[in-house]
Coordinates of C-alpha atoms and ligand atoms in Angstrom, one line a residue:
M1 CA 26.3 -3.6 32.5
E2 CA 22.4 -4.0 32.0
K3 CA 21.0 -1.9 29.5
T4 CA 18.2 0.4 30.2
T5 CA 15.3 2.2 28.4
T6 CA 15.8 5.4 26.4
T7 CA 13.8 8.2 26.8
V8 CA 12.3 10.0 23.7
A9 CA 10.5 13.0 22.5
A10 CA 7.0 11.8 21.3
W11 CA 3.8 13.5 20.7
A12 CA 0.9 11.8 22.6
A13 CA -3.0 11.9 23.0
P14 CA -3.2 12.5 26.8
S15 CA -6.6 12.0 26.7
A16 CA -9.7 10.7 24.0
T17 CA -10.9 14.6 24.3
E18 CA -7.2 16.7 24.6
P19 CA -5.0 18.2 21.9
V20 CA -1.6 15.7 20.9
A21 CA 0.8 17.4 22.8
L22 CA 4.3 17.0 23.0
T23 CA 5.9 14.4 25.9
T24 CA 8.5 11.8 26.8
I25 CA 8.2 8.3 26.4
E26 CA 10.6 5.3 27.2
R27 CA 11.7 2.9 24.3
R28 CA 12.8 -0.3 25.6
A29 CA 16.6 -1.5 25.3
V30 CA 17.7 -2.9 21.9
G31 CA 17.1 -6.6 22.3
P32 CA 19.8 -9.2 20.4
K33 CA 17.0 -9.3 17.5
D34 CA 16.1 -5.5 17.1
V35 CA 17.2 -2.4 15.6
L36 CA 17.0 1.0 16.8
I37 CA 15.4 3.4 14.3
A38 CA 15.9 6.9 13.9
I39 CA 12.4 8.0 12.8
D40 CA 12.6 10.9 9.9
Y41 CA 9.0 11.0 8.8
A42 CA 5.5 9.4 10.4
G43 CA 2.4 9.8 8.2
I44 CA -1.3 10.3 9.6
C45 CA -3.4 7.5 9.1
H46 CA -7.3 8.2 9.8
S47 CA -6.3 5.2 11.9
D48 CA -4.6 7.3 14.5
I49 CA -7.4 9.5 15.2
H50 CA -10.3 6.7 15.3
F51 CA -7.8 5.1 18.0
A52 CA -6.5 7.8 20.0
R53 CA -9.9 9.2 20.6
G54 CA -11.4 5.7 21.6
E55 CA -13.8 5.6 18.8
W56 CA -13.1 1.9 18.8
G57 CA -13.4 1.6 22.5
P58 CA -11.9 2.6 25.6
I59 CA -7.4 2.6 25.5
S60 CA -5.1 3.5 28.0
Y61 CA -3.4 7.3 28.0
P62 CA -1.1 8.8 27.0
Q63 CA -1.1 7.3 23.8
V64 CA 1.3 7.7 20.6
V65 CA 0.0 7.0 17.7
G66 CA 1.5 6.5 14.2
H67 CA 2.0 3.5 12.1
E68 CA 3.4 4.7 9.3
I69 CA 7.4 5.1 9.9
V70 CA 10.4 5.6 8.1
G71 CA 14.0 6.1 9.3
V72 CA 17.3 5.0 9.8
V73 CA 18.8 2.2 11.7
T74 CA 21.2 3.4 14.5
E75 CA 22.2 0.7 16.5
T76 CA 21.5 -3.2 15.6
G77 CA 21.3 -6.2 18.4
S78 CA 24.1 -8.8 18.7
E79 CA 21.4 -11.3 16.3
V80 CA 20.3 -8.9 14.0
S81 CA 21.2 -10.3 10.4
R82 CA 18.7 -8.3 8.0
Y83 CA 19.7 -4.7 8.7
K84 CA 22.9 -2.3 8.9
V85 CA 23.3 0.7 10.6
G86 CA 22.6 3.6 8.3
E87 CA 20.0 1.4 6.4
R88 CA 16.6 3.3 5.4
V89 CA 14.1 1.5 6.8
G90 CA 10.3 1.4 7.4
V91 CA 7.8 0.3 9.9
G92 CA 3.5 -0.3 9.7
C93 CA 1.1 -1.5 11.5
M94 CA 2.7 -4.7 13.4
V95 CA 5.5 -4.7 15.4
N96 CA 5.3 -8.4 16.5
S97 CA 3.2 -11.8 16.0
C98 CA 3.1 -15.4 17.8
R99 CA 4.9 -16.6 14.4
E100 CA 3.7 -19.8 15.6
C101 CA 0.1 -20.0 14.0
A102 CA -1.8 -21.1 10.7
N103 CA -1.9 -17.4 9.9
C104 CA 1.7 -16.4 10.7
L105 CA 2.9 -19.6 9.2
A106 CA 1.6 -18.3 5.9
G107 CA 3.1 -14.9 6.2
Q108 CA -0.6 -13.3 7.1
E109 CA 0.8 -12.4 10.7
Q110 CA -1.6 -9.4 10.4
Y111 CA -4.6 -12.3 10.6
C112 CA -2.5 -14.0 13.1
L113 CA -4.9 -16.2 15.5
K114 CA -3.3 -14.8 18.7
G115 CA -3.8 -11.4 17.6
N116 CA -0.9 -9.4 16.2
I117 CA 1.0 -7.0 18.4
Q118 CA 0.1 -3.3 16.8
T119 CA 2.8 -0.7 16.7
F120 CA 0.5 1.2 18.9
G121 CA -1.8 0.4 21.6
G122 CA -0.7 -3.2 21.7
V123 CA 0.8 -5.0 24.5
D124 CA 4.7 -5.7 23.8
P125 CA 5.6 -9.1 24.3
A126 CA 9.2 -8.0 25.0
D127 CA 8.3 -5.8 28.2
G128 CA 4.5 -6.0 28.8
T129 CA 4.1 -2.1 28.4
I130 CA 1.8 -0.8 25.8
T131 CA 3.1 -0.1 22.2
Q132 CA 4.0 3.3 21.5
G133 CA 4.1 4.8 18.0
G134 CA 5.7 7.0 15.1
Y135 CA 5.0 10.3 16.5
S136 CA 8.4 10.1 18.1
T137 CA 12.0 10.3 17.4
H138 CA 13.2 7.0 17.7
V139 CA 11.4 3.3 18.0
V140 CA 12.9 -0.2 18.8
V141 CA 11.4 -3.0 17.0
T142 CA 12.5 -6.7 16.2
E143 CA 13.7 -6.9 13.1
D144 CA 11.7 -9.3 11.5
F145 CA 8.9 -6.3 11.3
V146 CA 10.8 -3.9 9.8
L147 CA 10.8 -3.3 6.0
R148 CA 13.2 -1.9 3.5
I149 CA 12.5 1.1 2.1
P150 CA 13.7 1.3 -1.8
E151 CA 16.3 3.7 -2.4
N152 CA 14.3 5.5 -5.2
L153 CA 11.3 6.4 -3.7
D154 CA 10.9 10.1 -2.6
Y155 CA 12.1 9.5 1.0
A156 CA 9.7 12.2 2.4
A157 CA 6.8 10.8 0.9
V158 CA 7.2 7.2 1.1
A159 CA 5.9 6.8 4.6
P160 CA 2.2 6.2 4.0
L161 CA 2.8 3.1 2.0
L162 CA 3.5 1.3 5.3
C163 CA 0.0 1.4 6.0
A164 CA -2.2 3.3 3.3
G165 CA -0.5 1.8 0.4
I166 CA -0.1 -1.9 2.0
T167 CA -3.7 -2.0 2.9
V168 CA -5.1 -1.7 -0.5
Y169 CA -2.5 -3.4 -2.5
S170 CA -3.7 -6.6 -0.3
P171 CA -7.0 -6.3 -1.3
L172 CA -6.2 -5.1 -5.1
K173 CA -4.0 -8.1 -5.4
H174 CA -6.4 -10.9 -4.1
W175 CA -8.7 -10.0 -6.0
N176 CA -7.0 -10.1 -9.1
A177 CA -7.1 -6.1 -9.9
G178 CA -5.7 -5.8 -13.2
P179 CA -6.0 -5.7 -17.0
G180 CA -10.0 -5.9 -18.1
K181 CA -11.2 -5.6 -14.7
K182 CA -13.4 -2.6 -13.4
I183 CA -12.7 -1.0 -10.1
A184 CA -14.3 1.6 -8.0
V185 CA -12.6 3.3 -5.2
V186 CA -14.5 4.7 -2.8
G187 CA -13.5 7.5 -1.0
M188 CA -10.3 9.9 -2.0
G189 CA -8.4 10.2 0.8
G190 CA -5.1 8.7 2.0
L191 CA -6.0 4.9 1.5
G192 CA -8.1 5.9 -1.7
H193 CA -5.8 7.7 -3.8
M194 CA -3.0 4.9 -3.1
A195 CA -5.7 2.7 -4.3
V196 CA -6.2 4.8 -7.7
K197 CA -2.8 4.6 -8.4
I198 CA -2.1 1.0 -7.4
A199 CA -4.9 -0.2 -9.2
H200 CA -3.8 1.8 -12.6
A201 CA -0.4 0.6 -12.2
L202 CA -1.9 -3.2 -12.0
G203 CA -3.8 -2.1 -15.3
A204 CA -7.5 -2.1 -14.0
E205 CA -10.0 0.4 -15.5
V206 CA -10.3 2.8 -12.1
T207 CA -13.4 5.2 -11.0
V208 CA -13.4 7.0 -8.0
L209 CA -16.4 7.4 -6.1
S210 CA -15.9 10.5 -4.1
Q211 CA -18.8 12.8 -1.9
G212 CA -18.6 15.8 -4.5
L213 CA -16.3 16.6 -7.4
S214 CA -13.7 19.0 -5.8
K215 CA -11.0 16.5 -6.3
K216 CA -11.6 15.0 -9.8
E217 CA -8.6 16.9 -11.6
D218 CA -6.3 15.1 -8.8
G219 CA -7.9 11.8 -9.5
L220 CA -7.8 11.7 -13.2
R221 CA -4.1 12.7 -12.9
L222 CA -3.4 10.2 -10.3
G223 CA -4.8 7.4 -12.3
A224 CA -8.3 7.1 -12.5
D225 CA -10.5 6.6 -15.7
H226 CA -13.6 7.8 -14.3
Y227 CA -14.6 10.2 -11.5
Y228 CA -18.0 10.2 -10.2
A229 CA -19.7 12.1 -7.3
T230 CA -21.8 10.4 -4.7
G231 CA -23.5 13.2 -3.3
D232 CA -27.0 13.6 -5.5
G233 CA -27.3 9.4 -5.9
T234 CA -27.5 9.5 -9.7
V235 CA -24.2 7.2 -10.1
F236 CA -26.2 4.4 -8.1
T237 CA -28.5 4.2 -10.6
E238 CA -26.6 4.8 -13.6
K239 CA -23.7 2.7 -12.9
A240 CA -25.9 -0.3 -11.3
N241 CA -24.3 -3.8 -12.0
T242 CA -20.7 -2.4 -13.1
Y243 CA -17.8 -3.2 -10.9
D244 CA -16.0 -6.3 -10.2
L245 CA -14.2 -5.0 -7.2
I246 CA -15.0 -1.9 -5.1
I247 CA -12.4 -0.6 -2.3
N248 CA -14.1 0.9 0.1
T249 CA -12.0 3.5 2.1
V250 CA -14.5 5.5 4.0
S251 CA -14.1 6.5 7.7
A252 CA -17.6 7.1 8.2
L253 CA -21.2 5.6 8.2
I254 CA -22.3 4.9 4.7
D255 CA -25.3 3.2 3.1
I256 CA -23.5 0.0 2.2
N257 CA -26.2 -1.4 0.2
A258 CA -26.2 1.5 -2.3
Y259 CA -23.0 0.6 -3.2
L260 CA -23.3 -2.9 -3.3
G261 CA -25.4 -2.6 -5.8
L262 CA -23.1 -1.0 -8.1
L263 CA -21.5 -4.7 -8.3
T264 CA -21.3 -7.1 -11.6
F265 CA -21.9 -10.6 -11.3
D266 CA -19.7 -11.9 -8.6
G267 CA -18.4 -8.4 -8.0
T268 CA -16.9 -8.4 -4.5
L269 CA -16.8 -4.9 -2.0
V270 CA -14.1 -4.9 0.2
S271 CA -14.0 -2.7 2.9
V272 CA -11.1 -1.5 4.5
G273 CA -12.6 1.9 6.1
A274 CA -13.5 1.4 9.7
P275 CA -15.9 3.5 11.3
A276 CA -17.0 2.7 14.6
E277 CA -20.8 2.2 13.9
P278 CA -22.2 -1.4 12.0
L279 CA -22.4 -1.3 8.0
P280 CA -25.8 -3.0 8.1
V281 CA -26.3 -4.9 4.9
Q282 CA -29.2 -6.3 3.2
A283 CA -29.4 -10.2 2.2
F284 CA -30.8 -9.0 -0.8
T285 CA -28.3 -7.1 -2.3
L286 CA -25.9 -9.7 -2.1
F287 CA -28.3 -12.2 -3.5
N288 CA -28.5 -10.0 -7.0
N289 CA -25.7 -10.8 -9.2
R290 CA -24.1 -13.2 -6.5
R291 CA -22.3 -10.3 -5.1
S292 CA -19.9 -10.5 -1.7
F293 CA -19.2 -8.0 0.9
A294 CA -15.7 -8.4 2.6
G295 CA -13.0 -7.0 4.3
S296 CA -9.3 -6.6 4.7
S297 CA -6.7 -5.6 7.3
I298 CA -3.5 -4.2 6.1
G299 CA -1.1 -6.9 4.5
G300 CA 1.7 -9.4 5.8
I301 CA 5.4 -8.2 6.3
L302 CA 6.8 -10.3 3.1
E303 CA 3.6 -8.7 1.1
T304 CA 4.4 -5.5 2.2
Q305 CA 8.1 -5.7 1.0
E306 CA 6.4 -6.8 -2.1
M307 CA 4.2 -3.9 -2.1
L308 CA 7.3 -1.5 -1.4
D309 CA 9.2 -3.0 -4.2
F310 CA 6.2 -2.8 -6.9
C311 CA 5.8 0.7 -6.1
A312 CA 9.5 1.1 -6.6
Q313 CA 9.3 -0.6 -9.9
H314 CA 6.3 1.9 -11.1
G315 CA 7.6 4.9 -9.4
I316 CA 4.6 5.3 -6.8
V317 CA 4.7 7.3 -3.8
P318 CA 2.3 8.9 -1.8
E319 CA 0.7 12.5 -2.4
T320 CA 2.0 14.3 0.6
E321 CA 1.6 17.4 2.8
L322 CA 4.9 17.9 4.9
I323 CA 4.1 19.0 8.2
S324 CA 5.7 20.1 11.4
A325 CA 4.9 18.2 14.6
D326 CA 3.2 21.5 16.1
Y327 CA 0.4 21.1 13.4
V328 CA -0.7 17.8 14.1
N329 CA -4.0 18.5 16.0
E330 CA -5.1 20.8 13.0
A331 CA -4.0 18.0 10.5
W332 CA -6.4 16.0 12.2
E333 CA -8.9 18.0 11.8
R334 CA -8.5 18.7 8.1
V335 CA -8.4 14.5 7.9
V336 CA -11.7 14.2 9.6
G337 CA -13.2 16.9 7.2
S338 CA -12.3 15.2 4.2
D339 CA -9.5 18.2 3.7
V340 CA -6.7 16.2 2.9
R341 CA -4.4 16.1 0.0
Y342 CA -3.9 13.1 0.4
R343 CA -1.4 12.1 3.1
F344 CA 0.1 14.3 5.8
V345 CA 3.1 13.2 6.8
I346 CA 5.2 14.8 10.2
D347 CA 8.7 15.8 9.7
A348 CA 10.3 13.7 12.7
K349 CA 13.2 16.4 12.9
T350 CA 10.1 18.8 14.4
I351 CA 9.2 16.4 17.0
G352 CA 11.2 17.5 19.9
V353 CA 10.3 21.1 19.2
T354 CA 7.5 23.1 20.5
A355 CA 6.1 26.3 18.6
Ligands
NAP401 P1 -8.8 9.5 5.3 O1 -7.7 10.3 4.5 O2 -9.5 10.4 6.2 O3 -10.0 9.2 3.7 C1 -11.0 8.8 4.0 C2 -11.9 9.3 2.8 O4 -13.3 8.7 2.9 C3 -12.3 10.7 2.8 O5 -11.2 11.5 2.5 C4 -13.4 10.9 2.1 O6 -13.3 11.1 0.8 C5 -14.3 10.0 2.7 N1 -15.5 10.2 3.2 C6 -15.3 10.4 4.8 N2 -16.4 11.0 5.5 C7 -17.0 10.4 4.6 C8 -18.7 10.8 4.6 N3 -19.1 10.9 6.1 N4 -19.4 9.8 3.4 C9 -19.1 9.6 2.8 N5 -17.2 9.8 2.4 C10 -16.5 10.0 3.4 O7 -8.8 8.2 5.8 P2 -7.9 7.1 5.7 O8 -6.4 7.4 6.4 O9 -7.3 7.0 3.9 O10 -8.5 5.9 6.1 C11 -9.8 5.6 5.8 C12 -10.3 4.5 6.7 O11 -9.7 3.0 6.4 C13 -10.1 4.8 8.2 O12 -11.9 4.5 8.6 C14 -9.2 4.0 9.1 O13 -9.2 3.9 10.3 C15 -9.0 2.9 7.9 N6 -8.2 1.9 7.6 C16 -8.4 0.6 7.6 C17 -7.2 -0.2 7.7 C18 -7.1 -1.4 7.5 O14 -6.4 -2.4 7.8 N7 -8.3 -2.0 6.9 C19 -5.8 0.4 7.3 C20 -5.8 2.0 7.5 C21 -6.7 2.6 7.8 P3 -14.1 11.6 -0.6 O15 -14.1 13.4 -0.1 O16 -13.4 11.5 -1.3 O17 -15.7 11.5 -0.5
ZN402 ZN1 -3.3 3.1 9.1
ZN403 ZN1 -0.1 -16.0 14.9

């Protein structure tokens, strides 16, 4: 008998301006290489909000977002070899890629030359539908894009590693964060607080550059050596020419030249924050100290597993606030207002329930 789709509960954005609301979506039939995952927790990333509100360009609706997913395998396709029913697994920002291009073959599927298939808002090669994300009870994903969740990590807090964790781990590793390196993290939100924890675990000297000092105590507790406010501007003169690597996690437009001035000789500022507006750069700011301005997108599948295992080894999990699905709209407002400490995680048990 031909297998059909499964109807599952999900919270979707009906349009760019309406609140996220409970609905149902179809998940594709479990193919030979697919696993069906019963979702337990889904993190809220600022990208969910940018995307659902059309800030990066028009999208089709309704759209379910969420790409920090953990759950348990409840069904496996006939050719699945890596995962068994009952295992704890995760899904991040990608659910597929071409697997043939130079970048895919190098394990950098996030830079697939044909474009990776995003967990939400992509076109699913299996059936041509628009992919729907993790604010849902179940998801079907090809096993090659599924991660193993280490058992020793706090299960209810681990989901944000799948995006926030890997997005900062990858550039920290690529630009050799470690002992003797001065790293500055701009923005103490979901990505920023993970950058603090991971850079500290890598042995670097870590500085947070935040709009104010309200989160200073937390920053120092999570592993920062220094914590400065950018609001009054003094840090830009006092710490000029200081940092080897700056990770900019800010979701809004900032004066990137001011931050570039903080880089030491041959230093690099990596922007992972994704504001809708361009970040204009003055050439002379880069000439001084032979500075570099770079970007970075999540991480490959193997590297994501490496990051999860690194976090397991160092006992690193995100600082989370567990919420029920009917709190998502309020949570989004708090994220936009920089009032998140430091990642909201939806308890998927509440997804099919209305207030
Ligand atoms: P978040 O939790 O909202 O954190 C962003 C932080 O930026 C805030 O906590 C705030 O920190 C700071 N900030 C916000 N508005 C600001 C403003 N107007 N001026 C200066 N600082 C401001 O967001 P997130 O989930 O970490 O995501 C951060 C950005 O990364 C988003 O744009 C997201 O789309 C992007 N992202 C990119 C990738 C990638 O692959 N490159 C992956 C995931 C997310 P303070 O209060 O400490 O100043
Ligand atoms: Zn994300
Ligand atoms: Zn590819």
